[in-house]
Structures are given as structure tokens and as C-alpha cells.
Amino acid sequence: MIQLKEIDKYIESRFQRVFILKGIHLTIKEGEFITLMGPSGAGKSTLLNILGLLDEDYEGEYFFGERNIRLMRDRDRSNLHKGEFGYIFQAYHLIDELTVYENIETPLLYRNVSSGERKSIIADLLDRFNMVAKKDLFPAQLSGGQQQLVGIARAIAGKPRVLLADEPTGNLHSAQAKEIMEIFKELHAEGTTIIQATHARENADFGTRLITLVDGRIETDEAIAS
Amino acid sequence: MWKNYLKISFRNLKKRKLYTGINLLGLTIALVSFFVISLYIHHEWSYDRMYSGADRIYKFNQEFVSGGERQLVSSTPSKLVPTLIEEFPEVETGTLVFDLSMFSSVLVDAGEGNQEESRFAFVDENFYKVFDFEILAGQKGSLLNEPNQVVLTEETAKRYFGSAQNAEGKSLKIDGKEYQVTGVMEDFPSNSHLDFDFLASFKTHRHGKNPEWSPSNYYSYVKLRPDADLSAFEAKLPQLVEKHLGAEQKEYGFETAFYTQPVTNIHLGDQTLGSIKPGTDVKYLYIFGIVAILLIAIGIINYVNLATAEATERNKEVGLRKAMGADRSQLFGQFISESMILTIGAAVLSLLIIYLIAPQFIKLGGVPLDLTLLYSVRGMMLLAALVLTTGLLAGMYPSVILSGLEPIKALGNKVKIGGGAWVRKSLVVFQFFVSMGLLIATFVVKSQLEYMQEVNLGYQREHVLALPYHYNMRKSIETVKQEMLRTGSAESIALAADMPIHIQAGYTIFPGGDNQKEFMIKGYSVDKDLVNTIDLTILAGENFAERDLSREAAHDSSMEFPVILNEAALSQLGWSPEQAVGKKVNYGGSTAYVKAVVRDFYFNSLHHKVEPLGIFLDPEQANVLLVRIPAGNPAEHLAILESTWKKMVPDRPFNYKFVDQEYAQLYRSEERVGTIFGLFSGIAILIACMGLFGLVSYVALRRTREIGIRKVLGATQTDVLGVLSADFARLLAISAVLATGFGIWFSGVWLEAFANRTSVGLWPYLSAILVVLLLAMITIGYRSWKVYTLNPSNTLKSD
């Protein structure tokens, strides 16, 4: 589904180029659950951002299915971005001014989903994550784990085929983290392609493939038996 | 989608109260000013457009050419309108208005004693065919067809008879003559150049019965047929002059011509032409319009500056929304909806304020704010357009900046909105440039006004009363004068044609002998006491004496009469004061000799240079008593003079004016400009300072940590002020330089209108700049004090 060829990403400093990613070759098939691991600064987040079309400042080729991202028109790329990807952040990144309900609703609004359909999607999600009672609360009124649940609900509201998660459990204690990973597993079972970056080895066990990045290069790439 | 935009916008505005408050207040004040100015300008533009077929109504002006001097006057002979109706098929109808207040007031008696009334005019029977005012009582077709008929305005009818219906058919004694009230009309609208309380039938007047080609005391109006060709009509006017005035012109050596002026152009047209009501210089309307737009601009700039400054804090939100798939256009929509909500809120607030202040405004400015304009479809559409434009202009730039943030950087929270900094800086410069510029303009206007009030006019205008009297009192006025002098409450009294502040009568003069070039001279008919009463300075020769002949007496007995000339007249004649005394001149067609020369004094507004003036004795032509009262305790002297007057002239009220106050009235329109500039420069400064406060607040917030560290390292409060104000001080300095440039240009242009002007000097510039700088520094100082007082242990922990 996704193919990266010779991806380089660097920062031009005064005297030299500092590479963040170098020569990344990566093929991701639909339905995979990939874990990116590696020390801080290895390029995990950068790679996720490139995969998620949030960063376009790199060299090399990116194919989504048959299509070369570089050659797509802005509008198509924007539609691809909206339609196929969901994002989950370490710091949750909920919009403080919006309630739980409205936070989940936001991506649907940007996809021009009709009001009736929005209601039913959000109702399902709230139900699924046991948050119906909290739908009118603001993020500041929730615990970290609950906030991340909202973050996940928001990410999957648009039914993306690819879910990108950057340290989704980084701010959570282990019980909450486990709960989140169980949800990921469920989503994976339903057919969603998931790519997560993490420091925690135990999270990788929920996935199907583990990629280790060091200094911007792929060091190991192995399948995980479940 | 829009519902969501609105909801989020509301929450955002509610959350950031300082930001919202500053913007809302700034925009509201700007919009209120804008509405007030717009309504005023609209009122002035709407003059005389309410008559049906107003675009076909023309007033006639008349040009005299005599002795090489051209003079355009707004009055015409009484024969003009009847002749036009008779001889020109283009003319549908025409009417004539004789504004009696140019000459004197009238006494009106409805059985309860005399009231003095000055808004009185004679009009002919076609008046309502040209100007279709609403008739509230009476037969429209036959209101003023016969002599001794009068129509009252509604307000006048109420004043005399309680109601319009009551007034019809009643009789009024006006200057001793019996008039029948044949009807009542609506009050003249405030935007009509016609403005009277009484309209009497012109047939009552001698020239109404027998129209003639002289004198030219009447305003003439015609309404052309819809299919008439104006230029063809105008082209035929010289033939009319030739036909009816040709012989006379040859005999007396003058030329005359008639010109049309659209009735809608009277109020804003040539202000040197006399009119029933003082007009408005259209230049001022443009200036006010520009000021209105500048104020809105300052309000908009506040929004732009605060919103972009604040972008730093909203970049996380933008990044998130982009990550979730927001298009740039969707984000743009959200941010623009914030500015729209603010603008609409400000518009609603400002409309409320307008409704509250409109009555006060009428009292203060004398200008009615016609709020019905706001109800009309056109008004609503203009309002909507204004709100939309303002909201777009305010929201455009910040929305572009915010929606253009790159999501990765934005999410990283490291973004510095550096690119917009120069825009923000230039906007701040612009705001303070406008504030300082308006304040400089205010000070320039004020210093000229002050100069005009304090300048030595060359005669005494303090403690001098002008008492107008009716021309049929001329026989007894000398006795009144002597009686007043006897009381001791009058030091000196003179009879004069008018107050010395506007002497208008024009004559010709040339030195004795043939083939001499003649020139125009203003004439002032007075009695022998004028020079003493208003304290003119005689440079050569002697004052008028008891036995000197008046002009009329000299004319009757074919003798020479004495005249006192001013220096300006002498410089035309080419004589020195000593040479002049005793010389013979032809003055207005008869021979006079120069009895004395007086130092130039300003007998007109200071817009004009001192013109040649010839003062001569002709107490019969006088209309006012000029009374100099002793300095100190005017009320006491006035009471004594009034009781003397009451005794001597029981049937006429004691109405007086102070010459110095009337002089001040000459500059009313300039005074108004000064007040408006003052008011709006204050508003501009207020809005700009609020914006500055907001901006400094954001800077302070961003630099709280830095300031905390500095404080730990021992920075004093002054140091903190320095840190926060350094950038702004530089911007204000640039504004000051620009404003000075504007001020130099403005004072050049504005003072050009005055032949006699103050030398402005530096103080308007310095004081304006200092005032604005001081206020700006107080604004910054207050903010930095608040930051300084924060406990660094708290501010440092937070990061």
C-alpha cells in the first residue's frame, strides 16, 4: 500500500548537512501493524510525519498505492490526507476549547460529513470507548488516559485506512497504556493499517512487524509472531 | 460547518477577554465615529434633493462687471422670474424669494404684543409649484395669491395659535400691517437651504405689484420642463439681458449677466455667494470623510496586530487542525468568522450608542443626525457592506498568516511568527502617524482660531454692543442715542449701516478729473461718532465734525461730502496719508473730499485681506446702534440701557449683540472643524493606545520568563520598561517624523485659506508628538509595571 524509495531528510546547517533520515526504503502492506523503535532523535517521528503527509520537505519517492505523492495535485493530496490517515499524538493534542464530542467531530467536519451521519459515528465511538457520559466535558477535565481515548476516537472517526501513532502511550501509566494497545489490536483486527512509534518494547508485541531506526537509518526490520 | 466556526469563534473570543475587549471597543468607537461622520456628510449631500423634480430646479446668480471689477451675487431683480416665465418656453414655472432678514427683522403681533421675528420672507404665488412642501392647512393652489397673505410653518403656527388648524384664517399684525394666515406648511427640513418661519405674499411688496429690473434684492428660481435643454436655455440668457437691460447698460457703463445654479448645488457650491443659510465648504466634507476612514483603519489595525501577535499562541491549534485534515480554506473560514463576529458585535453596539447619543449630538453640533437613513434599504445595505468590508479587512491578513502555518512546525510549538513582524510594525507606525497627524492638525487649526480671536483688528470690539433698529425709527433714533448717553452706561454711541465685522456695500472710486481708472471700494455709512466709538486710529486729517454734510445732503445740494479712507484705499490711489487729505475723489458717482485717513482695520473675516474702504456720513442709511459700554459689570449697564430703550421704544424688544461675539461667529465653520479634529484625534489616540496596550501585553507575556531572569539578575523597573518599550519607541519616532511631514503640508494647505494667518511655529508639532508619546509610554509603563511585579519564582517555574 505504501512504498518509500530512497527517502532522505536533512537539515542544512551552516557548514554541513545533518541527516535526520537517510536512504529509507520501506514497503508497507495493507493490514500491517508496524512498530517503529529507536533512541530519541533516530527519526521515528520524522518518518511518521512523512508517511502521514504532514511533512513534504524531503527527497526520494513516496508511492501510495499506485500513485506518486510528489506528482499529485494539491487537492488530491489533501483529499488523500483527509481520507486515508488518522493521527494520534503522545501529548494527545486535543483542542482545549472543544468538548469531547466536538473534538471527535472536527475531522468529520473537514471531510464534509453530513450532520446526521456525524451524530451516528460519534455516538458509536463514544459508546465503544465508554465515554458517553463525558461527551460534554472539556479535555482539561479528563485524565490522561481518557484524553488519549478521545484522541484515538478522533483519529478513527473518519474511518482512515492508515492510523499513525507517535508515542501514543508515552504520557500514560502502564494500565492505561495497556488499554490503549488493546484498542489498537482491535482496530488492527478490523483491518486498519497501524504504524506506531514507541520507546516501549512491550508495545511492539501487539504488532506484526518491528522496525528499528538508528541515526536515520533502518537498522533492523523483523516480523513479530503473535 | 459554519455553525461549528461560529461556536468555536465565540468560545475563543470569550476565552481571551483582553484581546476581545480591546478589539470590540476599538472597532465600536471607530464605527460610531464613522456612522456619525457618514450621517453628517449624508445630511450635507442631501440638501435640496427632496423637491420633486429637484434636478430641474435652478437658482439664478447675477454677475456685475463695472469698472473692470467682476462681482457675482446671488440675488437678482424682481423682474427676472416673470420675464423668464413669459419669454422662455423651457421654463415650466418659476418663483421668487425675498429674504427680508437681509435687511431687518419684523414685529409680529397676534394680539398679545409684539414679537420680533427674523426668519421672514416674501415669496410669490408659484412658490409651492417649485418647492412642493407639504401643506398642513389651507388651499394649496391659492395660498399666497393676494396681498397681505401669510403662510406659517407648523412650528410657528403652534407658537402663535396652538395648532396648525387653529392658525388658518386668523390674522396677524406684521410691522403694523394686517395679514391673513391662509395656510400652514410643514417646517422647512434641516436639509433645505430655504429656512423661514413666515412666508408672506410677494404681492404685498411694492416690487411684487410692479416688478422691475432694479434693485437686485431677490432670489430667483425656475423649474425647467423635463425635456428642456439647459445649455440651449443658458445660451439664450444674454439675449434677455440685451433686450431688457441693454439701454441701461450703455447709459451707466456696466454689464450684467445671469447664470443658473442647480438648486442641489447651493449648499455645497461657491461659498462666497450669499445664501439664505450658510453653506458648507465641500472641502470639509472630504476631510471629514477621510478622517472617518482613517478611524476605521485604526480600529482594523488593532485587530490585525493583536490577531497576528497572538498567532504564536494559536499555532498548536492550527497544526492540529491541519493534521486532522483541515484545508487552508477551512481554517481561513474559521479565523475570518472570528473577525466577522467581532465586527458585527461592534456594529450592533455602535448602532445602540448612536441611538443614545443622537439627541445630544443635535444639541452639540447643531447637525441633525437623520437616523431614518439607517432604516432604509439603502442604509441597511451600506451598513452590511461596511461590516463585511471591515470584518474582511481585519480578518484577512491574520487568517492568511494563521492558516498558512505549517503543521509540523506549528505542532512543535517552536514557531515564531517572524515574517509578519514588519507588517505589524508598519501598522503601528501608521496608527500613531494618524493619531499624531490629527492632533497636529487640531493644534494648527486651534492656533489659527486663537490668533484670529486675539489679533488686533485695528478697532475696539470688546464692550461694544450692536443694537439693530428698524428703519422707520430713523427719525427718533438720535433722541434714543442721546438718552442712552445721558445714563452714563454708554461711553460713546454711533449709528452705522452694520457691525464693523462685515462691511459689504460696494462703491466705485476714482481721483477727481477725467480718464482716471476707477476701482472698487467698500463703503460704510455711519454718523460722526463712529471713529470714537470703535476707536479707529486717524493717521492724517480730522474726524467728522458736527457740521459735516452727509452724503445724501451733499447730493441734494450738489456739494462735496467728506469721506475717510483707509490705507488700503490710499495704496490704490497712490497717495500718502498727508497727501490724501483734502484731495477730491469721485465716490460712487458724486464728488467727495478726503477728510481723514485711518489705519487699516479688519472689517471682514480674516480670510480676506483688508480691502479699500471709504467711511462717509449717512445716518439715514444706518441700521444699528454701536454702543460702547464702560468696562466691567456689563449686566448692570445692559439693564440700564434696556430700561432706557423700553421707555423710548416701547413697541420693539431690546435685542442686542456683542460685536466681539459676532466676530467670533465668523469662524464658526473653522471652529467646528477644530472641534471635530480635536474630538476625532482624541478617539484615534484612544484606539491606538488600546491597541498598543494589547500588543505590549502579548510581548510581555511572551517575555515573562526573560523578564523574570533579568529581575533575578537585578534589573530595576526602569530596566524592564526599557526592555519592553525599546522597539515601540523606535516605531513611535518614525510615526513622529511622518506626522511632522503631514503637519507641515496640512498647515500650508489649511492656512492658505486665510489672508491673515498666524505663524505656526514648532509648538503644535512638539506638543502633539509629546502628548501622544507620553500616552503611549504610560500605556507601556503600566503594562511593564504589571510584569515587573510578578514574582520571578513563579514565572520561571512555569517553563
Coordinates of N, CA and C in Angstrom, one line a residue, chain A residues 5 8 19 24 40 60 62 64 79 82 91 95 103 129 136 150 185 190-191 207 210 220 224:
Chain A
K5 N 10.9 5.2 -1.3 CA 12.1 4.8 -2.0 C 13.2 5.9 -1.8
D8 N 15.4 10.7 1.9 CA 16.4 11.4 2.6 C 15.7 12.7 3.2
F19 N 21.8 14.8 8.5 CA 20.7 13.9 8.1 C 19.8 13.4 9.2
I24 N 16.0 5.8 3.3 CA 14.9 4.9 3.8 C 14.2 4.2 2.7
S40 N 15.9 8.3 21.1 CA 15.5 9.6 20.7 C 16.4 10.2 19.6
G60 N 13.4 11.9 -2.4 CA 13.1 10.5 -2.6 C 11.6 10.3 -3.0
Y62 N 7.7 8.6 -2.8 CA 6.6 8.1 -1.9 C 5.5 7.7 -2.8
F64 N 1.7 6.0 -2.8 CA 0.6 5.5 -2.0 C -0.2 4.7 -3.0
N79 N -7.0 15.5 -0.2 CA -8.1 14.5 -0.1 C -7.6 13.2 0.5
K82 N -6.8 13.6 4.1 CA -8.1 13.6 4.9 C -8.7 12.2 5.0
A91 N 1.2 13.7 23.2 CA 0.6 14.8 24.1 C -0.9 14.9 23.8
I95 N -8.1 19.8 21.2 CA -8.3 21.2 21.1 C -9.0 21.6 22.4
N103 N -14.4 17.6 19.7 CA -13.1 17.1 19.3 C -13.2 16.0 18.3
F129 N -15.9 3.5 23.4 CA -14.9 3.8 24.4 C -15.5 4.1 25.8
D136 N -19.7 15.9 27.0 CA -19.7 17.4 27.1 C -18.6 18.0 27.9
V150 N -10.0 9.8 23.7 CA -10.6 10.8 22.8 C -9.8 11.0 21.6
K185 N -5.0 -3.1 18.9 CA -5.1 -4.5 18.4 C -6.5 -4.8 17.8
E190 N -9.7 -5.3 12.8 CA -10.8 -4.9 11.9 C -10.2 -4.5 10.6
G191 N -8.9 -4.5 10.4 CA -8.3 -4.3 9.1 C -7.5 -3.0 8.9
G207 N 2.0 -5.8 17.7 CA 2.0 -5.5 16.3 C 2.5 -6.8 15.5
L210 N 8.4 -5.1 13.4 CA 9.1 -4.2 14.3 C 10.3 -3.6 13.4
T220 N 17.1 -2.7 11.8 CA 16.5 -4.0 11.7 C 15.1 -3.9 11.3
I224 N 7.0 -10.0 13.7 CA 6.7 -10.5 15.1 C 5.6 -11.5 15.1

